[in-house]
Amino acid sequence: MNTTSIDFRFLLDCDTSPLIIFDHKGHILWLNEAAEILLGYADHRELFEMALAHAPRDFGHQTTLRELHYRQLSFYAFQVAYNSEEWIALRLFYRPKAKEERHLDPDKLLPTDVNLLLEAAIGMFRMQHDRPLRLLADQDLPELRIDQNSFSKLLRKVLESFREAEEIRASLKMTIGEFIRIEGKRYPILRLKLEADRRITREDTTIEELANSLQILAFCEPDSVVLDIPFIR
Protein backbone atom coordinates (compact mmCIF):
# COMPACT_ATOMS: atom_id res chain seq x y z
CA MET A 1 0.00 0.00 0.00
CA ASN A 2 1.23 3.48 -0.85
CA THR A 3 1.47 5.39 2.45
CA THR A 4 1.14 8.73 0.64
CA SER A 5 -2.58 7.99 0.37
CA ILE A 6 -2.97 7.89 4.16
CA ASP A 7 -4.42 11.04 5.70
CA PHE A 8 -1.97 11.42 8.58
CA ARG A 9 -3.33 14.83 9.48
CA PHE A 10 -6.74 13.25 10.06
CA LEU A 11 -5.17 10.64 12.36
CA LEU A 12 -3.35 13.32 14.37
CA ASP A 13 -6.47 15.46 14.60
CA CYS A 14 -8.53 12.65 16.13
CA ASP A 15 -5.73 11.56 18.48
CA THR A 16 -6.70 12.04 22.13
CA SER A 17 -3.21 13.37 23.00
CA PRO A 18 -2.99 17.17 22.63
CA LEU A 19 -0.59 18.16 19.84
CA ILE A 20 0.40 21.76 19.11
CA ILE A 21 2.80 23.00 16.43
CA PHE A 22 4.31 26.46 17.03
CA ASP A 23 6.33 28.65 14.72
CA HIS A 24 9.67 30.05 15.93
CA LYS A 25 7.90 33.07 17.49
CA GLY A 26 5.40 31.03 19.48
CA HIS A 27 2.42 31.46 17.18
CA ILE A 28 0.28 28.37 16.73
CA LEU A 29 0.57 26.89 13.24
CA TRP A 30 -1.67 23.89 13.87
CA LEU A 31 -3.32 22.00 16.71
CA ASN A 32 -5.59 18.99 17.00
CA GLU A 33 -8.99 18.80 18.69
CA ALA A 34 -7.52 17.55 21.98
CA ALA A 35 -5.21 20.57 22.07
CA GLU A 36 -8.17 22.91 21.53
CA ILE A 37 -9.65 21.55 24.77
CA LEU A 38 -6.31 21.95 26.56
CA LEU A 39 -6.05 25.60 25.52
CA GLY A 40 -9.33 26.24 27.32
CA TYR A 41 -7.33 25.80 30.55
CA ALA A 42 -3.68 26.45 29.66
CA ASP A 43 -1.84 29.50 28.31
CA HIS A 44 -0.33 28.70 24.90
CA ARG A 45 2.63 31.02 25.62
CA GLU A 46 3.55 29.00 28.71
CA LEU A 47 3.29 25.79 26.68
CA PHE A 48 5.58 27.27 24.02
CA GLU A 49 8.14 28.29 26.64
CA MET A 50 7.99 24.79 28.12
CA ALA A 51 8.60 23.31 24.67
CA LEU A 52 11.64 25.53 24.12
CA ALA A 53 13.05 24.72 27.55
CA HIS A 54 12.82 20.96 26.97
CA ALA A 55 13.64 20.72 23.28
CA PRO A 56 16.51 18.41 22.26
CA ARG A 57 19.74 20.21 21.49
CA ASP A 58 19.76 18.93 17.91
CA PHE A 59 16.94 18.08 15.49
CA GLY A 60 14.84 15.20 16.77
CA HIS A 61 12.51 14.56 19.70
CA GLN A 62 12.74 14.33 23.45
CA THR A 63 10.22 13.05 26.00
CA THR A 64 10.12 14.43 29.53
CA LEU A 65 8.33 12.70 32.41
CA ARG A 66 6.59 15.37 34.46
CA GLU A 67 3.25 15.74 36.20
CA LEU A 68 1.22 18.54 34.61
CA HIS A 69 -2.25 19.59 35.74
CA TYR A 70 -4.60 22.02 34.01
CA ARG A 71 -7.84 21.89 35.96
CA GLN A 72 -9.32 18.42 35.33
CA LEU A 73 -6.70 17.60 32.69
CA SER A 74 -3.74 15.62 34.07
CA PHE A 75 -0.65 14.56 32.14
CA TYR A 76 2.33 12.42 33.11
CA ALA A 77 4.71 13.33 30.26
CA PHE A 78 5.22 15.53 27.21
CA GLN A 79 7.29 15.28 24.04
CA VAL A 80 9.01 18.03 22.09
CA ALA A 81 10.03 17.47 18.46
CA TYR A 82 11.41 19.52 15.58
CA ASN A 83 13.49 19.08 12.42
CA SER A 84 13.44 22.71 11.32
CA GLU A 85 14.25 26.06 12.88
CA GLU A 86 10.85 27.31 11.69
CA TRP A 87 8.60 25.14 13.85
CA ILE A 88 8.47 23.08 17.04
CA ALA A 89 5.85 20.55 18.16
CA LEU A 90 4.60 19.80 21.66
CA ARG A 91 2.61 16.68 22.51
CA LEU A 92 1.22 15.87 25.96
CA PHE A 93 0.29 12.44 27.28
CA TYR A 94 -2.72 11.99 29.55
CA ARG A 95 -2.34 10.24 32.85
CA PRO A 96 -4.52 7.10 32.79
CA LYS A 97 -7.46 7.35 35.17
CA ALA A 98 -8.81 4.55 37.24
CA LYS A 99 -12.41 3.79 36.42
CA GLU A 100 -14.49 5.87 38.79
CA GLU A 101 -17.93 4.63 39.74
CA ARG A 102 -20.18 7.61 40.30
CA HIS A 103 -23.66 6.86 41.61
CA LEU A 104 -26.59 9.22 41.64
CA ASP A 105 -30.08 9.06 43.12
CA PRO A 106 -31.89 12.28 42.06
CA ASP A 107 -34.92 11.36 44.20
CA LYS A 108 -32.82 11.97 47.34
CA LEU A 109 -31.78 15.44 46.16
CA LEU A 110 -33.88 18.54 46.79
CA PRO A 111 -34.78 21.19 44.19
CA THR A 112 -32.52 24.09 45.14
CA ASP A 113 -31.97 27.73 44.25
CA VAL A 114 -28.16 27.76 44.24
CA ASN A 115 -28.06 31.57 44.32
CA LEU A 116 -29.91 31.59 47.65
CA LEU A 117 -27.55 29.03 49.21
CA LEU A 118 -24.53 30.94 47.93
CA GLU A 119 -25.82 34.27 49.23
CA ALA A 120 -26.55 32.69 52.62
CA ALA A 121 -23.03 31.26 52.82
CA ILE A 122 -21.53 34.62 51.82
CA GLY A 123 -23.66 36.38 54.45
CA MET A 124 -22.33 34.08 57.18
CA PHE A 125 -18.77 34.58 55.94
CA ARG A 126 -19.15 38.37 56.05
CA MET A 127 -20.43 38.20 59.62
CA GLN A 128 -17.18 36.52 60.70
CA HIS A 129 -14.62 38.12 58.38
CA ASP A 130 -14.29 41.69 57.20
CA ARG A 131 -13.26 40.92 53.63
CA PRO A 132 -14.58 42.61 50.45
CA LEU A 133 -16.32 40.09 48.22
CA ARG A 134 -17.66 40.82 44.74
CA LEU A 135 -20.14 38.32 43.31
CA LEU A 136 -21.18 38.06 39.68
CA ALA A 137 -24.01 35.56 39.33
CA ASP A 138 -26.75 34.67 36.88
CA GLN A 139 -29.90 35.38 38.88
CA ASP A 140 -32.12 33.62 36.33
CA LEU A 141 -30.68 30.16 36.91
CA PRO A 142 -33.39 27.51 37.27
CA GLU A 143 -33.41 25.22 40.27
CA LEU A 144 -31.20 22.14 40.34
CA ARG A 145 -31.24 19.09 42.58
CA ILE A 146 -28.52 18.82 45.22
CA ASP A 147 -27.88 17.78 48.82
CA GLN A 148 -28.49 21.19 50.38
CA ASN A 149 -26.82 20.56 53.76
CA SER A 150 -23.64 19.11 52.32
CA PHE A 151 -23.45 21.75 49.61
CA SER A 152 -23.83 24.54 52.18
CA LYS A 153 -21.03 22.95 54.20
CA LEU A 154 -18.85 22.84 51.08
CA LEU A 155 -19.52 26.52 50.36
CA ARG A 156 -18.55 27.47 53.91
CA LYS A 157 -15.32 25.45 53.69
CA VAL A 158 -14.37 27.09 50.40
CA LEU A 159 -15.13 30.59 51.64
CA GLU A 160 -13.19 30.02 54.86
CA SER A 161 -10.09 29.27 52.81
CA PHE A 162 -10.20 32.91 51.61
CA ARG A 163 -10.47 34.45 55.08
CA GLU A 164 -7.04 36.12 54.82
CA ALA A 165 -7.51 37.48 51.28
CA GLU A 166 -7.53 41.22 50.59
CA GLU A 167 -10.48 40.96 48.18
CA ILE A 168 -12.47 38.00 46.90
CA ARG A 169 -14.03 37.73 43.45
CA ALA A 170 -16.74 35.15 42.83
CA SER A 171 -18.74 34.16 39.77
CA LEU A 172 -21.54 31.67 39.21
CA LYS A 173 -22.58 30.79 35.67
CA MET A 174 -23.49 27.96 33.32
CA THR A 175 -20.72 26.73 31.04
CA ILE A 176 -21.16 26.17 27.31
CA GLY A 177 -20.34 22.82 25.75
CA GLU A 178 -18.97 21.19 28.94
CA PHE A 179 -20.51 18.26 30.79
CA ILE A 180 -20.03 15.95 33.77
CA ARG A 181 -20.71 12.30 33.04
CA ILE A 182 -22.39 10.32 35.83
CA GLU A 183 -23.55 6.73 35.30
CA GLY A 184 -23.36 7.16 31.55
CA LYS A 185 -25.47 10.34 31.50
CA ARG A 186 -24.14 13.80 30.71
CA TYR A 187 -25.11 16.77 32.88
CA PRO A 188 -24.41 20.44 32.04
CA ILE A 189 -21.96 22.21 34.34
CA LEU A 190 -22.75 25.10 36.66
CA ARG A 191 -19.38 26.65 37.52
CA LEU A 192 -18.67 28.51 40.74
CA LYS A 193 -15.28 30.23 40.79
CA LEU A 194 -13.73 32.11 43.69
CA GLU A 195 -10.34 33.81 43.43
CA ALA A 196 -8.21 36.26 45.37
CA ASP A 197 -4.62 37.32 45.94
CA ARG A 198 -4.05 34.44 48.37
CA ARG A 199 -5.79 31.54 50.04
CA ILE A 200 -5.32 29.08 52.90
CA THR A 201 -4.82 25.66 51.30
CA ARG A 202 -4.38 23.27 54.22
CA GLU A 203 -7.99 22.02 54.03
CA ASP A 204 -8.03 21.48 50.27
CA THR A 205 -8.21 17.70 50.71
CA THR A 206 -11.36 18.10 52.82
CA ILE A 207 -12.86 20.43 50.19
CA GLU A 208 -12.12 17.95 47.41
CA GLU A 209 -13.51 14.98 49.35
CA LEU A 210 -16.70 16.83 50.26
CA ALA A 211 -17.13 17.99 46.67
CA ASN A 212 -16.60 14.45 45.38
CA SER A 213 -19.36 13.16 47.66
CA LEU A 214 -21.69 15.62 45.92
CA GLN A 215 -20.56 14.60 42.40
CA ILE A 216 -18.91 18.03 42.15
CA LEU A 217 -15.46 18.46 40.61
CA ALA A 218 -13.27 20.73 42.75
CA PHE A 219 -10.10 22.38 41.45
CA CYS A 220 -8.05 24.00 44.21
CA GLU A 221 -5.20 26.37 43.39
CA PRO A 222 -3.14 28.67 45.65
CA ASP A 223 -5.29 31.65 44.67
CA SER A 224 -8.59 30.12 43.53
CA VAL A 225 -11.17 27.37 43.88
CA VAL A 226 -13.41 26.22 41.05
CA LEU A 227 -16.43 24.00 41.65
CA ASP A 228 -17.95 22.31 38.59
CA ILE A 229 -21.46 21.39 39.71
CA PRO A 230 -23.56 18.92 37.69
CA PHE A 231 -26.81 20.62 36.74
CA ILE A 232 -29.26 17.90 37.76
CA ARG A 233 -32.91 18.70 37.14
Tab-separated table of C-alpha atoms in Angstrom:
chain	number	residue	atom	x	y	z
A	1	MET	CA	0.000	0.000	0.000
A	2	ASN	CA	1.233	3.483	-0.845
A	3	THR	CA	1.471	5.392	2.454
A	4	THR	CA	1.137	8.731	0.645
A	5	SER	CA	-2.578	7.993	0.373
A	6	ILE	CA	-2.971	7.886	4.164
A	7	ASP	CA	-4.416	11.041	5.701
A	8	PHE	CA	-1.967	11.415	8.585
A	9	ARG	CA	-3.333	14.828	9.481
A	10	PHE	CA	-6.743	13.254	10.062
A	11	LEU	CA	-5.171	10.643	12.361
A	12	LEU	CA	-3.354	13.318	14.365
A	13	ASP	CA	-6.471	15.457	14.603
A	14	CYS	CA	-8.531	12.649	16.130
A	15	ASP	CA	-5.726	11.561	18.483
A	16	THR	CA	-6.698	12.041	22.130
A	17	SER	CA	-3.207	13.374	22.998
A	18	PRO	CA	-2.989	17.165	22.632
A	19	LEU	CA	-0.593	18.159	19.837
A	20	ILE	CA	0.402	21.764	19.107
A	21	ILE	CA	2.802	23.000	16.425
A	22	PHE	CA	4.306	26.455	17.031
A	23	ASP	CA	6.334	28.653	14.721
A	24	HIS	CA	9.666	30.048	15.927
A	25	LYS	CA	7.903	33.071	17.486
A	26	GLY	CA	5.398	31.035	19.484
A	27	HIS	CA	2.420	31.459	17.179
A	28	ILE	CA	0.278	28.365	16.727
A	29	LEU	CA	0.568	26.888	13.242
A	30	TRP	CA	-1.673	23.888	13.871
A	31	LEU	CA	-3.320	21.997	16.711
A	32	ASN	CA	-5.592	18.993	16.995
A	33	GLU	CA	-8.989	18.800	18.691
A	34	ALA	CA	-7.524	17.547	21.983
A	35	ALA	CA	-5.210	20.572	22.073
A	36	GLU	CA	-8.168	22.914	21.534
A	37	ILE	CA	-9.648	21.547	24.765
A	38	LEU	CA	-6.314	21.949	26.559
A	39	LEU	CA	-6.053	25.602	25.523
A	40	GLY	CA	-9.329	26.244	27.323
A	41	TYR	CA	-7.333	25.803	30.545
A	42	ALA	CA	-3.678	26.452	29.655
A	43	ASP	CA	-1.841	29.505	28.306
A	44	HIS	CA	-0.326	28.701	24.898
A	45	ARG	CA	2.631	31.018	25.615
A	46	GLU	CA	3.547	29.000	28.707
A	47	LEU	CA	3.287	25.795	26.676
A	48	PHE	CA	5.584	27.271	24.024
A	49	GLU	CA	8.142	28.290	26.644
A	50	MET	CA	7.993	24.789	28.124
A	51	ALA	CA	8.598	23.305	24.667
A	52	LEU	CA	11.643	25.529	24.118
A	53	ALA	CA	13.053	24.720	27.549
A	54	HIS	CA	12.820	20.961	26.971
A	55	ALA	CA	13.640	20.720	23.276
A	56	PRO	CA	16.507	18.414	22.256
A	57	ARG	CA	19.744	20.214	21.494
A	58	ASP	CA	19.758	18.934	17.906
A	59	PHE	CA	16.941	18.084	15.495
A	60	GLY	CA	14.844	15.198	16.768
A	61	HIS	CA	12.514	14.557	19.698
A	62	GLN	CA	12.738	14.329	23.448
A	63	THR	CA	10.218	13.046	25.997
A	64	THR	CA	10.121	14.430	29.530
A	65	LEU	CA	8.328	12.698	32.415
A	66	ARG	CA	6.587	15.366	34.461
A	67	GLU	CA	3.248	15.739	36.203
A	68	LEU	CA	1.220	18.543	34.613
A	69	HIS	CA	-2.251	19.588	35.743
A	70	TYR	CA	-4.602	22.019	34.014
A	71	ARG	CA	-7.839	21.890	35.961
A	72	GLN	CA	-9.320	18.424	35.333
A	73	LEU	CA	-6.698	17.599	32.694
A	74	SER	CA	-3.744	15.619	34.067
A	75	PHE	CA	-0.649	14.560	32.136
A	76	TYR	CA	2.332	12.420	33.115
A	77	ALA	CA	4.708	13.327	30.257
A	78	PHE	CA	5.223	15.530	27.211
A	79	GLN	CA	7.289	15.277	24.041
A	80	VAL	CA	9.011	18.034	22.088
A	81	ALA	CA	10.030	17.469	18.462
A	82	TYR	CA	11.406	19.517	15.576
A	83	ASN	CA	13.490	19.080	12.419
A	84	SER	CA	13.435	22.713	11.316
A	85	GLU	CA	14.246	26.059	12.878
A	86	GLU	CA	10.853	27.308	11.693
A	87	TRP	CA	8.595	25.141	13.847
A	88	ILE	CA	8.468	23.081	17.041
A	89	ALA	CA	5.845	20.550	18.162
A	90	LEU	CA	4.600	19.796	21.664
A	91	ARG	CA	2.610	16.679	22.507
A	92	LEU	CA	1.220	15.875	25.961
A	93	PHE	CA	0.291	12.438	27.276
A	94	TYR	CA	-2.717	11.992	29.548
A	95	ARG	CA	-2.339	10.235	32.854
A	96	PRO	CA	-4.519	7.096	32.790
A	97	LYS	CA	-7.456	7.354	35.168
A	98	ALA	CA	-8.811	4.551	37.241
A	99	LYS	CA	-12.415	3.790	36.424
A	100	GLU	CA	-14.486	5.872	38.790
A	101	GLU	CA	-17.931	4.630	39.738
A	102	ARG	CA	-20.178	7.613	40.297
A	103	HIS	CA	-23.661	6.860	41.608
A	104	LEU	CA	-26.586	9.224	41.643
A	105	ASP	CA	-30.081	9.060	43.118
A	106	PRO	CA	-31.889	12.276	42.061
A	107	ASP	CA	-34.918	11.356	44.204
A	108	LYS	CA	-32.818	11.973	47.337
A	109	LEU	CA	-31.780	15.443	46.162
A	110	LEU	CA	-33.883	18.538	46.792
A	111	PRO	CA	-34.778	21.185	44.188
A	112	THR	CA	-32.523	24.088	45.140
A	113	ASP	CA	-31.966	27.732	44.253
A	114	VAL	CA	-28.157	27.764	44.240
A	115	ASN	CA	-28.062	31.566	44.323
A	116	LEU	CA	-29.907	31.589	47.655
A	117	LEU	CA	-27.549	29.031	49.207
A	118	LEU	CA	-24.526	30.938	47.933
A	119	GLU	CA	-25.822	34.273	49.226
A	120	ALA	CA	-26.550	32.690	52.622
A	121	ALA	CA	-23.029	31.262	52.817
A	122	ILE	CA	-21.530	34.623	51.818
A	123	GLY	CA	-23.662	36.375	54.451
A	124	MET	CA	-22.335	34.076	57.176
A	125	PHE	CA	-18.773	34.583	55.937
A	126	ARG	CA	-19.149	38.370	56.049
A	127	MET	CA	-20.429	38.200	59.623
A	128	GLN	CA	-17.181	36.520	60.696
A	129	HIS	CA	-14.618	38.117	58.379
A	130	ASP	CA	-14.292	41.692	57.198
A	131	ARG	CA	-13.260	40.921	53.630
A	132	PRO	CA	-14.580	42.614	50.453
A	133	LEU	CA	-16.316	40.089	48.222
A	134	ARG	CA	-17.656	40.821	44.737
A	135	LEU	CA	-20.140	38.317	43.309
A	136	LEU	CA	-21.184	38.063	39.676
A	137	ALA	CA	-24.006	35.562	39.325
A	138	ASP	CA	-26.754	34.673	36.884
A	139	GLN	CA	-29.904	35.383	38.885
A	140	ASP	CA	-32.117	33.617	36.325
A	141	LEU	CA	-30.678	30.161	36.906
A	142	PRO	CA	-33.386	27.510	37.271
A	143	GLU	CA	-33.405	25.221	40.274
A	144	LEU	CA	-31.202	22.145	40.338
A	145	ARG	CA	-31.240	19.089	42.579
A	146	ILE	CA	-28.519	18.823	45.218
A	147	ASP	CA	-27.877	17.780	48.820
A	148	GLN	CA	-28.490	21.194	50.383
A	149	ASN	CA	-26.825	20.564	53.760
A	150	SER	CA	-23.639	19.107	52.322
A	151	PHE	CA	-23.452	21.750	49.608
A	152	SER	CA	-23.831	24.539	52.175
A	153	LYS	CA	-21.026	22.954	54.198
A	154	LEU	CA	-18.855	22.839	51.077
A	155	LEU	CA	-19.521	26.516	50.361
A	156	ARG	CA	-18.547	27.475	53.909
A	157	LYS	CA	-15.322	25.449	53.689
A	158	VAL	CA	-14.370	27.087	50.404
A	159	LEU	CA	-15.134	30.594	51.637
A	160	GLU	CA	-13.188	30.024	54.860
A	161	SER	CA	-10.090	29.270	52.813
A	162	PHE	CA	-10.204	32.911	51.609
A	163	ARG	CA	-10.469	34.451	55.079
A	164	GLU	CA	-7.040	36.120	54.823
A	165	ALA	CA	-7.506	37.485	51.284
A	166	GLU	CA	-7.528	41.215	50.586
A	167	GLU	CA	-10.480	40.959	48.184
A	168	ILE	CA	-12.473	37.997	46.895
A	169	ARG	CA	-14.028	37.729	43.448
A	170	ALA	CA	-16.738	35.147	42.832
A	171	SER	CA	-18.739	34.158	39.771
A	172	LEU	CA	-21.539	31.667	39.207
A	173	LYS	CA	-22.583	30.789	35.671
A	174	MET	CA	-23.486	27.963	33.318
A	175	THR	CA	-20.723	26.735	31.042
A	176	ILE	CA	-21.155	26.170	27.314
A	177	GLY	CA	-20.339	22.816	25.754
A	178	GLU	CA	-18.968	21.194	28.937
A	179	PHE	CA	-20.512	18.258	30.786
A	180	ILE	CA	-20.026	15.954	33.766
A	181	ARG	CA	-20.709	12.296	33.042
A	182	ILE	CA	-22.390	10.323	35.831
A	183	GLU	CA	-23.553	6.734	35.300
A	184	GLY	CA	-23.359	7.161	31.548
A	185	LYS	CA	-25.469	10.336	31.495
A	186	ARG	CA	-24.143	13.800	30.710
A	187	TYR	CA	-25.111	16.773	32.883
A	188	PRO	CA	-24.407	20.443	32.042
A	189	ILE	CA	-21.957	22.213	34.340
A	190	LEU	CA	-22.747	25.096	36.659
A	191	ARG	CA	-19.380	26.654	37.516
A	192	LEU	CA	-18.667	28.507	40.745
A	193	LYS	CA	-15.283	30.228	40.788
A	194	LEU	CA	-13.733	32.109	43.695
A	195	GLU	CA	-10.344	33.809	43.433
A	196	ALA	CA	-8.206	36.257	45.370
A	197	ASP	CA	-4.619	37.319	45.944
A	198	ARG	CA	-4.052	34.436	48.372
A	199	ARG	CA	-5.789	31.538	50.040
A	200	ILE	CA	-5.319	29.080	52.902
A	201	THR	CA	-4.824	25.658	51.297
A	202	ARG	CA	-4.377	23.268	54.223
A	203	GLU	CA	-7.990	22.017	54.034
A	204	ASP	CA	-8.034	21.476	50.271
A	205	THR	CA	-8.206	17.701	50.712
A	206	THR	CA	-11.358	18.097	52.820
A	207	ILE	CA	-12.856	20.426	50.193
A	208	GLU	CA	-12.119	17.946	47.406
A	209	GLU	CA	-13.508	14.977	49.349
A	210	LEU	CA	-16.698	16.829	50.263
A	211	ALA	CA	-17.129	17.991	46.667
A	212	ASN	CA	-16.603	14.452	45.376
A	213	SER	CA	-19.357	13.156	47.661
A	214	LEU	CA	-21.695	15.623	45.917
A	215	GLN	CA	-20.558	14.596	42.401
A	216	ILE	CA	-18.908	18.031	42.146
A	217	LEU	CA	-15.457	18.463	40.608
A	218	ALA	CA	-13.270	20.734	42.746
A	219	PHE	CA	-10.096	22.380	41.446
A	220	CYS	CA	-8.050	23.997	44.209
A	221	GLU	CA	-5.201	26.366	43.390
A	222	PRO	CA	-3.136	28.670	45.649
A	223	ASP	CA	-5.288	31.654	44.666
A	224	SER	CA	-8.591	30.121	43.527
A	225	VAL	CA	-11.173	27.372	43.882
A	226	VAL	CA	-13.414	26.218	41.054
A	227	LEU	CA	-16.433	23.997	41.648
A	228	ASP	CA	-17.947	22.311	38.594
A	229	ILE	CA	-21.460	21.392	39.713
A	230	PRO	CA	-23.563	18.918	37.693
A	231	PHE	CA	-26.813	20.621	36.743
A	232	ILE	CA	-29.263	17.904	37.763
A	233	ARG	CA	-32.914	18.700	37.140
